[in-house]
């Protein structure tokens, strides 16, 4: 049963019913008075007292207050004062002839001093036809350095040098500045002279001043000759050898060359180099260029590289330690340079960086105006972060001791153990290394090729006769004919043949897709 509402717990039932009936009666009375035309005084009385009467029974609910909106403070506006316009510059009443001087730097670090000079001229129509009246005078000022010759000067670049080479001070007493030193700075200045009209071709200051000295040493006891070169170290990332490591280097330098100057005939020319196909694609692109944009020199160079890549192997900068010397040092000779000091490709050399010494060979030829370059393998031994775009040493702190006329009689892949032994013996002939210096030992980074197993020859099958069945008493024995052995494609009955040899592929390299083989001409 539904419970009736009560005003408070325990009130009589009549009180609750009355609260429901009284408002209903009042509402009926109001309707009756208005509908039956009650006197005006009744209607006014009801209008005045009805709201308060109803309010006793139905109190007006308290309205829920509306939430106060959050007011975001408006930032105060800072009014900038209106700038006062500058008065227009008065126009000149006569020609203005300024003279200014400024100092700046080019992108390669070369200091640039500029000067603007003007003077009164003649009619514009006349000056347009006179080139000398609007001209740029470009003057490059250079101080050519002198070579270091004393142990004190050399120790300024590398304080450990007298400790690594204890006899160097004695050797310097009779050493001569090599003509190679004067020759390289002559070639540098000639290069600048040829390219002076193109500021983007100017040598950077650190490239021009990259050679501290080139000295000719001779030990008084052993009579051993050596070239002593003090310079910096840039990185050479060139070279490949399809016989030893036929792997494409995806991170190669954009100017990568697949062959170094020191090279030898291929031992397995049937396996094409992985760099052959990109060269063939490049040649095809060059040959399809429009005639007015076709680069004949690039086409001939690419053809020559393709032909040489099929015939030769070379050093690999990532695995072989070698140094680079400028080409004029190899080509110069006769009366200009003593032949006993002229290096040849393959000569042994020792590189000194700080208090460490590294065996190497002379393996590549570089530009004639630049000195101080080594293979990536050698550079990363000095600085593991070295790459084609990051030099291991920028200062003139690297020493290259080159031993002319020490190359092996037959060029070939470098034997790292023999290289170390030969360099150690040559160092001994000029005084040897200091007691706290050890010549570096190179680990071989090229995996040894896995020999292809040769299958043992199988003997020729000997034909045997089938067993003859036993005769029966009622039938004469009939002999079974001997079976004829089936001929084998590799075996001839009665003759033991040797299986055909299996060609050995390049180590760690899948069988390459056959590409068009370039025409091969005899090596010059």
PDB file of C-alpha atoms in Angstrom, residues 235-240 244-245 247-253 256 260 275 315-322 374-381 386 442-446:
ATOM      1  CA  UNK A 235      91.359  10.785 -46.346  1.00  0.00           C
ATOM      2  CA  UNK A 236      91.581   8.739 -49.533  1.00  0.00           C
ATOM      3  CA  UNK A 237      88.589   6.351 -49.838  1.00  0.00           C
ATOM      4  CA  UNK A 238      89.336   4.943 -53.316  1.00  0.00           C
ATOM      5  CA  UNK A 239      90.157   1.489 -54.569  1.00  0.00           C
ATOM      6  CA  UNK A 240      88.584  -1.960 -55.033  1.00  0.00           C
ATOM      7  CA  UNK A 244      89.793 -10.151 -52.649  1.00  0.00           C
ATOM      8  CA  UNK A 245      86.632  -8.264 -51.613  1.00  0.00           C
ATOM      9  CA  UNK A 247      81.495  -5.874 -52.188  1.00  0.00           C
ATOM     10  CA  UNK A 248      79.826  -2.618 -53.216  1.00  0.00           C
ATOM     11  CA  UNK A 249      80.386   0.217 -50.741  1.00  0.00           C
ATOM     12  CA  UNK A 250      77.076   2.095 -50.489  1.00  0.00           C
ATOM     13  CA  UNK A 251      78.687   4.783 -48.308  1.00  0.00           C
ATOM     14  CA  UNK A 252      81.464   5.532 -50.791  1.00  0.00           C
ATOM     15  CA  UNK A 253      82.616   9.087 -51.389  1.00  0.00           C
ATOM     16  CA  UNK A 256      85.062   7.539 -55.457  1.00  0.00           C
ATOM     17  CA  UNK A 260      94.155   3.252 -57.056  1.00  0.00           C
ATOM     18  CA  UNK A 275      81.547  -1.393 -59.725  1.00  0.00           C
ATOM     19  CA  UNK A 315      94.404  -1.435 -53.120  1.00  0.00           C
ATOM     20  CA  UNK A 316      91.257  -0.972 -51.034  1.00  0.00           C
ATOM     21  CA  UNK A 317      91.233   2.142 -48.868  1.00  0.00           C
ATOM     22  CA  UNK A 318      89.024   0.527 -46.204  1.00  0.00           C
ATOM     23  CA  UNK A 319      91.329  -2.453 -45.662  1.00  0.00           C
ATOM     24  CA  UNK A 320      94.827  -1.508 -46.868  1.00  0.00           C
ATOM     25  CA  UNK A 321      97.123   1.052 -45.172  1.00  0.00           C
ATOM     26  CA  UNK A 322      98.699   3.331 -47.785  1.00  0.00           C
ATOM     27  CA  UNK A 374      96.249   8.530 -46.494  1.00  0.00           C
ATOM     28  CA  UNK A 375      93.862   5.625 -46.893  1.00  0.00           C
ATOM     29  CA  UNK A 376      90.715   5.313 -44.818  1.00  0.00           C
ATOM     30  CA  UNK A 377      92.207   2.305 -42.982  1.00  0.00           C
ATOM     31  CA  UNK A 378      95.195   4.330 -41.854  1.00  0.00           C
ATOM     32  CA  UNK A 379      93.119   7.418 -41.022  1.00  0.00           C
ATOM     33  CA  UNK A 380      90.689   5.474 -38.837  1.00  0.00           C
ATOM     34  CA  UNK A 381      93.580   3.943 -36.908  1.00  0.00           C
ATOM     35  CA  UNK A 386      87.556   9.640 -39.843  1.00  0.00           C
ATOM     36  CA  UNK A 442      97.785  -4.474 -38.842  1.00  0.00           C
ATOM     37  CA  UNK A 443      95.053  -7.101 -38.661  1.00  0.00           C
ATOM     38  CA  UNK A 444      93.821  -8.545 -41.931  1.00  0.00           C
ATOM     39  CA  UNK A 445      90.229  -7.356 -42.446  1.00  0.00           C
ATOM     40  CA  UNK A 446      89.654  -9.364 -45.616  1.00  0.00           C
TER      41      UNK A 446
END
